[in-house]
Structures are given as C-alpha cells and as structure tokens.
Amino acid sequence: MTVATAPVRVDRLTVHAFTVPTDGPDGREQDGTLEWDSTTMVLVEAHGGGRTGIGYTYGDVSTAVFTESQLAPVTVGADALAPPALWRRLRRAVRNAGQPGVGAMAVSAVDLALWDLKGRLLDLPVVDLLPSFHEGVPVYGSGGFTNYPLARLAEQLSGWAAQGIPRVKLKTSRHPDQDPERLRAVRSAVGDGTELFADANGALTRTEAVHWARRFAEEWDVRWFEEPVSSLNPDGLRSVRQHTAGRPEITAGEYGYLLTDFATLLAADAVDCLQADVTRCGGITGLLQVAGLAAAHDIDLSGHCAPALSAHGFCAVDRLRHLEYFHDHVRLEGMLLDGTLRPDGGALRPARDRPGFGLEVRWADAERYRVHGSRPAPAAR
C-alpha cells in the first residue's frame, strides 16, 4: 500500500459532460411540475500526485463551462489532501458569478473530485476518510413518473420491493384526479408491508396539499409527502405540516444549495425530515455542515440521489434517515461508471476494498453521450 506523506498539489482540473436520454414513455419522463427527455452528468477530474479523482453533479451543460471558467484556476496548486480548505476558496470564488444553483453544483462536483483524489492518494475509501456513524445507508426506490402507464408504474415499484427495499416512492400531483388509480395500483403491487412515499415536486397549493396529504395517508398509508408545495415556500410547507401532524411526514431540502437554505427550512419548522443532495449542497464538505445543522435541530436527514457518491457521504450523517435510490441516476451511473453499488438488504454499503468512491469511468461507453470536453489519454488512477 502506497500512502502519501508529503503535501500533494492539484496539477489540473478537467471537466466533461454527458447527456443520456431517458427510458421513459416516448423518451420522456414527468413529475408534478417538470418534463424532461435526458439527464446530464457534469463530471470533474482532479489530477495530482499521479492520481485522478472524479466527482460529478447533475445539471445543464453550462455547469461544465462554469466549472472551467470559475473554479479550475482556483483549484490548480491547491493542497489535494485538504478538500475543506479549498472548498472555502471555491465558494468565495463564485461569489459574484452566483453561489446558489449552478455555482453550488460546480463547487459540489469539484469538492467530490477532491475527496475522491484524497482517498486515492491515501489508498482509503472516502467513507473511511470521514467521521462515519454508519456502515451503510438505507435506501428507498424512487421513480414512478407521472407519465408511466399503470403496468410499468406497478412493475417498477414492486421490483424494488422484491429486491428487499422496504420503501418506495412515486411522483404525484401533475394530474391529481389520476393519482387515486395510480396509488391503488402501486399499493396492490407492493403489498401492505412496504412503506409508500409520494413526491409532488411543489405542484400543489396549500389547500390542495392538505387535502391530498390526508387522503394519501388515510386511503393508501402514504408515510412521506415530499414537497407538497414548493420548497421556496417554507411557510406553505409549515402550514401543510401543521395540518398533517406527521401523517404523512412533510419533507423538503433537495434544492438546498447553501447552508442558509437548510437553516431557513428548519427555522420555519417546515419539515418533519430534512433532505440534502451531495451534488448540490457543496459536496462532502457541504454535506457535513448540513448534517451538523440537522443534528443541532434534532431532525433526521435524508439523502437525495447520486447513490454511488451518497453512499459514502451519508454514512457520516449522525441523524441519517435514508437515501433516494433514484431510477434515472441508478441507470445513468450504471451506464457510465464501474464500481457502482447495489442494495443489499435494503441498504447501500460502500466498498472498503477500493480507494476514493471506488468508481472508474467507462470512457468508451460514455463517449457516445459526450456534450462537453474530450476523452482523456490513459493515465494512472
């Protein structure tokens, strides 16, 4: 085992983007407020000490250009073994260009690449670089898009239940009048022993949300109602929560970019369980701050998507609830990366026999989806 003992500097940062079409009906997927036909992974490579770390986020290809123009100059020459120190500089570097949104996603991707690089330099998995509380992360199967035919909807969610995942989620509220039939089909398919979650993606008004929350709980035993109203409306979330009293739980946070976004939700008593996305909230370094905030407020934190990365980071969350095992990301990560994880007993467990996040890009497979950057020459990793 080779262990880095001297300071190692980041030599360069390279950025790639890959857009993969969805496999939904007619090539499209829908939730309560959005329709899309593809998912773009913006992948960052941090090079230093003869190794290369990778991190990524999901967003528009413009995130790749932003990363190159705003963050690459700051990253080169930084200490590869001190991601949090560089994280502070990255956040400051995007102050005028915009810290939330694309800025936060770019910082997240770079931070994740740096943690991966540190793990490779020290020959340790990321989970063992962190103050971990858990050996694995419970997951819930997530997909159930609003444009799925009933047969596919039931098949997808029951498939996760058959794999031993004890909780599943479907998208709702695009056409509320269709939701009773969809929920009946899902409840019949997964049985009474599987927890059922719903996600409106902010599609409802407060009054509508209270009505549907009560129906969801009483008729189909829905335990988790995500973003019944927009997460930009913490007062609305609090109002819905006051009328549901935890049945179902009201949740939000996946669109938190800065620590203040999460503090605002908690100060408003807007959620029963907080969410965070490691590819949006500032990477591993940002996630650790959100985890501390959740613990200080005595509230659980649930992970949003990017399972190959989140499985490591959320082991370091004291008040861990679970992680979203999202169809689009599971599919895309499996198509482009080697070393992804599969649930075992309803949980993802980081591999401890591979350094960093344990991932390798399948460049030949990824090339057909490239929309930014160029394929790297073979190098030591």
Coordinates of C-alpha atoms in Angstrom, one line a residue:
M1 CA 0.0 0.0 0.0
T2 CA 1.3 3.4 -1.0
V3 CA 0.5 6.2 1.3
A4 CA 1.0 9.9 0.5
T5 CA 3.0 11.6 3.3
A6 CA 4.2 14.8 1.7
P7 CA 2.0 17.7 0.5
V8 CA 0.4 17.0 -2.8
R9 CA -0.8 19.7 -5.1
V10 CA -3.6 19.6 -7.6
D11 CA -2.0 19.7 -11.1
R12 CA -5.1 20.4 -13.2
L13 CA -8.8 20.1 -13.4
T14 CA -10.6 18.7 -16.4
V15 CA -14.4 18.8 -17.0
H16 CA -16.7 16.6 -19.0
A17 CA -20.4 16.4 -19.6
F18 CA -22.5 13.5 -20.8
T19 CA -26.2 13.7 -21.7
V20 CA -28.1 10.4 -21.6
P21 CA -31.7 10.1 -22.9
T22 CA -34.3 8.8 -20.5
D23 CA -36.0 5.5 -21.0
G24 CA -39.5 6.8 -20.2
P25 CA -42.5 6.5 -22.5
D26 CA -41.7 8.1 -25.9
G27 CA -38.3 9.0 -24.4
R28 CA -39.8 11.4 -21.8
E29 CA -40.4 11.4 -18.0
Q30 CA -42.6 13.7 -15.9
D31 CA -43.2 14.7 -12.4
G32 CA -45.6 17.2 -10.8
T33 CA -44.0 20.3 -12.4
L34 CA -41.4 19.2 -15.0
E35 CA -41.0 17.1 -18.1
W36 CA -37.6 16.0 -19.4
D37 CA -36.0 13.8 -22.0
S38 CA -32.5 13.4 -20.8
T39 CA -30.1 13.7 -17.8
T40 CA -26.7 15.4 -18.0
M41 CA -23.9 14.3 -15.8
V42 CA -21.2 17.0 -15.4
L43 CA -18.0 15.1 -14.4
V44 CA -14.9 16.7 -12.9
E45 CA -11.4 15.1 -12.8
A46 CA -8.9 16.4 -10.2
H47 CA -5.4 15.4 -11.0
G48 CA -2.5 15.4 -8.6
G49 CA 0.3 13.2 -7.3
G50 CA 0.0 10.8 -10.2
R51 CA -3.7 10.1 -9.4
T52 CA -7.0 11.3 -10.6
G53 CA -10.1 11.8 -8.5
I54 CA -13.6 12.1 -10.0
G55 CA -16.7 13.9 -8.9
Y56 CA -19.9 14.9 -10.6
T57 CA -23.2 16.7 -10.4
Y58 CA -26.4 16.6 -12.5
G59 CA -27.4 19.8 -14.3
D60 CA -27.2 21.7 -17.6
V61 CA -24.0 21.5 -19.7
S62 CA -23.4 25.2 -18.8
T63 CA -22.3 23.9 -15.4
A64 CA -19.3 22.4 -17.1
V65 CA -18.3 25.7 -18.7
F66 CA -18.9 27.5 -15.3
T67 CA -16.6 25.0 -13.6
E68 CA -13.8 25.5 -16.0
S69 CA -14.0 29.3 -16.1
Q70 CA -14.6 29.9 -12.4
L71 CA -13.1 27.1 -10.4
A72 CA -10.3 25.4 -12.4
P73 CA -8.0 28.4 -11.8
V74 CA -8.6 28.3 -8.1
T75 CA -8.1 24.6 -7.8
V76 CA -4.8 24.3 -9.5
G77 CA -1.9 24.3 -7.0
A78 CA -4.2 23.7 -4.0
D79 CA -3.4 21.0 -1.4
A80 CA -5.1 17.8 -2.7
L81 CA -5.2 16.4 0.9
A82 CA -7.3 19.3 2.3
P83 CA -10.6 19.5 0.4
P84 CA -12.4 21.7 3.1
A85 CA -9.7 24.4 2.8
L86 CA -10.1 24.6 -0.9
W87 CA -13.9 24.4 -0.6
R88 CA -13.9 27.8 1.2
R89 CA -11.8 29.3 -1.6
L90 CA -14.2 27.8 -4.2
R91 CA -17.2 29.3 -2.5
R92 CA -15.6 32.7 -2.4
A93 CA -14.5 32.5 -6.0
V94 CA -18.1 32.2 -7.2
R95 CA -19.5 34.9 -5.0
N96 CA -20.1 37.4 -7.8
A97 CA -20.9 34.8 -10.5
G98 CA -23.6 33.3 -8.2
Q99 CA -23.2 30.9 -5.3
P100 CA -26.5 29.0 -5.4
G101 CA -27.7 27.0 -8.4
V102 CA -25.1 26.3 -11.0
G103 CA -22.4 27.8 -8.7
A104 CA -23.2 25.4 -5.9
M105 CA -23.4 22.4 -8.3
A106 CA -20.0 23.3 -9.7
V107 CA -18.4 23.6 -6.3
S108 CA -20.0 20.3 -5.3
A109 CA -18.6 18.4 -8.3
V110 CA -15.1 19.8 -7.6
D111 CA -15.3 19.0 -3.9
L112 CA -16.4 15.5 -4.6
A113 CA -13.5 15.0 -7.0
L114 CA -11.0 16.3 -4.4
W115 CA -12.3 13.9 -1.8
D116 CA -12.0 11.1 -4.3
L117 CA -8.5 12.2 -5.1
K118 CA -7.5 12.3 -1.4
G119 CA -8.9 8.8 -1.0
R120 CA -6.8 7.5 -4.0
L121 CA -3.7 9.2 -2.7
L122 CA -4.1 7.7 0.8
D123 CA -5.4 4.4 -0.6
L124 CA -8.6 4.7 1.5
P125 CA -12.3 4.7 0.6
V126 CA -14.0 8.1 1.2
V127 CA -16.2 6.6 3.9
D128 CA -13.0 5.9 5.9
L129 CA -11.8 9.5 5.5
L130 CA -14.9 10.7 7.2
P131 CA -16.2 10.6 10.8
S132 CA -18.7 7.9 9.9
F133 CA -21.5 6.8 12.2
H134 CA -22.9 4.0 9.9
E135 CA -21.7 1.0 7.9
G136 CA -24.3 1.5 5.2
V137 CA -27.2 3.7 4.1
P138 CA -30.8 2.5 3.9
V139 CA -32.4 3.3 0.6
Y140 CA -35.9 3.8 -0.9
G141 CA -36.7 3.0 -4.5
S142 CA -37.7 6.2 -6.4
G143 CA -39.2 6.8 -9.8
G144 CA -42.8 6.2 -10.6
F145 CA -43.1 9.1 -13.0
T146 CA -46.4 10.6 -13.7
N147 CA -46.4 9.6 -17.4
Y148 CA -45.8 5.9 -16.7
P149 CA -48.6 3.6 -17.7
L150 CA -50.1 1.8 -14.7
A151 CA -48.4 -1.5 -15.6
R152 CA -44.9 0.0 -15.7
L153 CA -45.6 2.0 -12.6
A154 CA -46.6 -1.1 -10.6
E155 CA -43.8 -3.2 -12.1
Q156 CA -41.1 -0.7 -11.2
L157 CA -42.1 -0.1 -7.6
S158 CA -42.9 -3.8 -6.9
G159 CA -39.5 -4.7 -8.4
W160 CA -37.7 -2.6 -5.7
A161 CA -39.8 -4.2 -3.0
A162 CA -38.9 -7.7 -4.4
Q163 CA -35.2 -6.7 -4.1
G164 CA -35.7 -6.2 -0.3
I165 CA -36.1 -2.4 -0.4
P166 CA -38.8 -1.7 2.2
R167 CA -39.9 1.7 1.0
V168 CA -40.7 3.1 -2.5
K169 CA -41.8 6.4 -3.9
L170 CA -43.9 7.6 -6.9
K171 CA -44.3 11.0 -8.4
T172 CA -47.8 12.6 -7.9
S173 CA -49.9 15.7 -8.4
R174 CA -49.4 16.5 -12.1
H175 CA -52.9 15.3 -12.7
P176 CA -54.3 14.9 -9.2
D177 CA -57.5 13.2 -10.4
Q178 CA -55.4 10.3 -11.8
D179 CA -53.5 9.8 -8.5
P180 CA -56.1 7.6 -6.7
E181 CA -55.9 5.0 -9.5
R182 CA -52.1 5.1 -9.6
L183 CA -51.9 4.8 -5.8
R184 CA -54.3 1.8 -5.8
A185 CA -52.2 0.1 -8.4
V186 CA -49.0 0.7 -6.5
R187 CA -50.4 -0.3 -3.1
S188 CA -51.8 -3.5 -4.6
A189 CA -48.4 -4.3 -6.3
V190 CA -46.1 -3.7 -3.4
G191 CA -48.4 -5.0 -0.6
D192 CA -49.1 -3.7 2.8
G193 CA -45.6 -4.4 4.2
T194 CA -43.8 -1.8 2.0
E195 CA -43.8 1.8 3.0
L196 CA -45.2 4.1 0.4
F197 CA -43.9 7.6 -0.3
A198 CA -45.2 10.4 -2.6
D199 CA -43.5 13.4 -4.2
A200 CA -45.5 16.3 -5.7
N201 CA -42.4 18.4 -6.7
G202 CA -44.2 21.5 -5.5
A203 CA -47.2 21.1 -7.7
L204 CA -50.0 21.9 -5.2
T205 CA -51.4 24.9 -3.3
R206 CA -51.5 24.7 0.5
T207 CA -55.2 23.8 0.5
E208 CA -54.8 21.2 -2.2
A209 CA -51.7 19.8 -0.4
V210 CA -53.6 19.4 2.9
H211 CA -56.5 17.6 1.1
W212 CA -54.2 15.2 -0.7
A213 CA -51.9 14.6 2.2
R214 CA -54.9 13.4 4.3
R215 CA -56.2 11.2 1.5
F216 CA -52.8 9.8 0.8
A217 CA -52.4 8.8 4.5
E218 CA -55.9 7.6 5.2
E219 CA -56.5 5.6 2.0
W220 CA -53.1 4.3 0.9
D221 CA -51.0 4.7 4.1
V222 CA -48.5 7.1 2.5
R223 CA -45.9 7.9 5.1
W224 CA -43.8 10.6 3.3
F225 CA -45.1 13.5 1.2
E226 CA -42.2 15.4 -0.4
E227 CA -42.6 19.0 -1.5
P228 CA -46.4 19.1 -1.5
V229 CA -45.8 22.8 -2.1
S230 CA -42.6 24.4 -3.4
S231 CA -39.5 24.3 -1.1
L232 CA -39.3 28.1 -1.9
N233 CA -42.4 28.5 0.3
P234 CA -41.3 27.4 3.8
D235 CA -44.4 29.0 5.3
G236 CA -46.6 26.9 3.0
L237 CA -44.7 23.7 4.0
R238 CA -45.1 24.6 7.7
S239 CA -48.9 25.2 7.1
V240 CA -49.3 21.8 5.5
R241 CA -47.2 20.1 8.2
Q242 CA -49.4 21.7 10.9
H243 CA -52.4 20.1 9.3
T244 CA -50.9 16.6 8.9
A245 CA -49.1 16.2 12.2
G246 CA -46.6 13.7 10.8
R247 CA -49.1 11.6 8.9
P248 CA -47.7 11.7 6.3
E249 CA -44.4 13.4 7.1
I250 CA -43.7 16.6 5.1
T251 CA -40.2 16.8 3.6
A252 CA -38.0 19.1 1.5
G253 CA -34.4 20.1 1.0
E254 CA -33.2 18.6 -2.2
Y255 CA -32.9 22.0 -3.7
G256 CA -30.8 23.4 -0.9
Y257 CA -27.6 24.9 -2.3
L258 CA -26.3 26.9 0.6
L259 CA -26.3 26.2 4.3
T260 CA -28.8 29.1 4.8
D261 CA -31.3 27.3 2.5
F262 CA -31.4 24.4 5.1
A263 CA -31.4 26.8 8.0
T264 CA -34.4 28.6 6.6
L265 CA -36.4 25.4 6.3
L266 CA -35.5 24.4 9.9
A267 CA -36.2 27.8 11.3
A268 CA -39.6 27.8 9.7
D269 CA -40.5 24.3 11.2
A270 CA -41.2 23.5 7.6
V271 CA -40.3 19.8 7.5
D272 CA -40.5 16.6 9.5
C273 CA -37.4 15.3 7.8
L274 CA -34.8 17.4 6.0
Q275 CA -33.2 16.3 2.7
A276 CA -29.9 17.2 1.1
D277 CA -28.3 16.4 -2.3
V278 CA -24.5 15.9 -2.1
T279 CA -24.1 17.1 -5.7
R280 CA -25.9 20.4 -4.9
C281 CA -25.2 21.3 -1.3
G282 CA -21.4 21.6 -1.6
G283 CA -20.2 18.1 -2.0
I284 CA -18.9 16.1 1.0
T285 CA -17.7 19.2 2.8
G286 CA -21.1 20.9 2.4
L287 CA -22.9 17.8 3.4
L288 CA -21.0 17.6 6.7
Q289 CA -22.2 21.1 7.6
V290 CA -25.8 20.3 6.7
A291 CA -25.6 17.1 8.8
G292 CA -24.4 19.1 11.8
L293 CA -27.2 21.6 11.4
A294 CA -29.8 18.8 11.3
A295 CA -28.3 17.2 14.4
A296 CA -28.4 20.6 16.2
H297 CA -32.1 20.8 15.4
D298 CA -32.8 17.2 16.4
I299 CA -34.1 16.2 13.0
D300 CA -33.3 13.4 10.6
L301 CA -31.5 14.0 7.2
S302 CA -32.4 12.0 4.1
G303 CA -30.1 11.8 1.0
H304 CA -31.3 12.9 -2.4
C305 CA -30.0 10.8 -5.4
A306 CA -26.4 10.2 -6.8
P307 CA -26.3 6.9 -4.9
A308 CA -22.7 6.0 -5.9
L309 CA -21.4 9.1 -4.1
S310 CA -24.0 9.5 -1.4
A311 CA -23.5 6.0 0.0
H312 CA -20.1 7.2 1.3
G313 CA -21.1 10.7 2.4
F314 CA -24.3 9.8 4.2
C315 CA -22.5 7.3 6.4
A316 CA -21.1 10.4 8.1
V317 CA -24.6 11.8 8.9
D318 CA -25.4 11.2 12.5
R319 CA -29.2 11.7 12.1
L320 CA -29.4 9.6 8.9
R321 CA -32.8 8.5 7.7
H322 CA -32.3 7.0 4.3
L323 CA -31.2 7.7 0.7
E324 CA -33.2 8.1 -2.5
Y325 CA -32.3 5.3 -4.9
F326 CA -33.5 7.2 -8.0
H327 CA -34.2 5.4 -11.2
D328 CA -32.5 8.0 -13.6
H329 CA -29.3 8.2 -11.6
V330 CA -29.0 4.5 -10.9
R331 CA -29.4 3.8 -14.6
L332 CA -27.0 6.6 -15.8
E333 CA -24.3 5.8 -13.2
G334 CA -24.5 2.1 -14.2
M335 CA -24.1 3.0 -17.9
L336 CA -21.1 5.3 -17.4
L337 CA -19.3 4.0 -14.3
D338 CA -17.7 0.8 -13.0
G339 CA -17.9 0.3 -9.2
T340 CA -21.5 1.4 -8.6
L341 CA -23.3 -0.2 -5.7
R342 CA -26.4 -2.3 -5.5
P343 CA -28.7 -2.5 -2.5
D344 CA -28.2 -5.4 -0.1
G345 CA -30.9 -5.9 2.5
G346 CA -32.4 -2.5 1.6
A347 CA -29.1 -0.6 2.1
L348 CA -26.1 0.6 0.1
R349 CA -22.7 -0.3 1.8
P350 CA -19.6 1.5 0.5
A351 CA -16.9 -0.8 -0.8
R352 CA -13.9 -0.7 1.5
D353 CA -11.5 -2.5 -0.8
R354 CA -11.4 0.3 -3.3
P355 CA -9.9 3.8 -2.8
G356 CA -12.0 7.0 -3.1
F357 CA -15.5 6.4 -4.2
G358 CA -14.4 3.2 -5.8
L359 CA -15.6 4.4 -9.3
E360 CA -14.0 4.3 -12.7
V361 CA -15.3 6.0 -15.8
R362 CA -16.1 3.7 -18.7
W363 CA -14.8 6.2 -21.3
A364 CA -15.6 4.1 -24.3
D365 CA -19.2 3.7 -23.2
A366 CA -19.5 7.4 -22.2
E367 CA -18.1 8.8 -25.4
R368 CA -21.3 8.5 -27.4
Y369 CA -23.1 10.7 -24.8
R370 CA -20.4 13.4 -24.6
V371 CA -21.6 17.0 -25.0
H372 CA -18.5 18.8 -23.4
G373 CA -14.8 18.1 -23.1
S374 CA -12.7 15.4 -24.7
R375 CA -11.7 11.9 -23.8
P376 CA -8.6 11.8 -21.6
A377 CA -5.5 9.9 -22.6
P378 CA -4.9 6.7 -20.5
A379 CA -3.2 7.6 -17.2
A380 CA -2.5 6.1 -13.7
R381 CA -5.5 6.4 -11.4

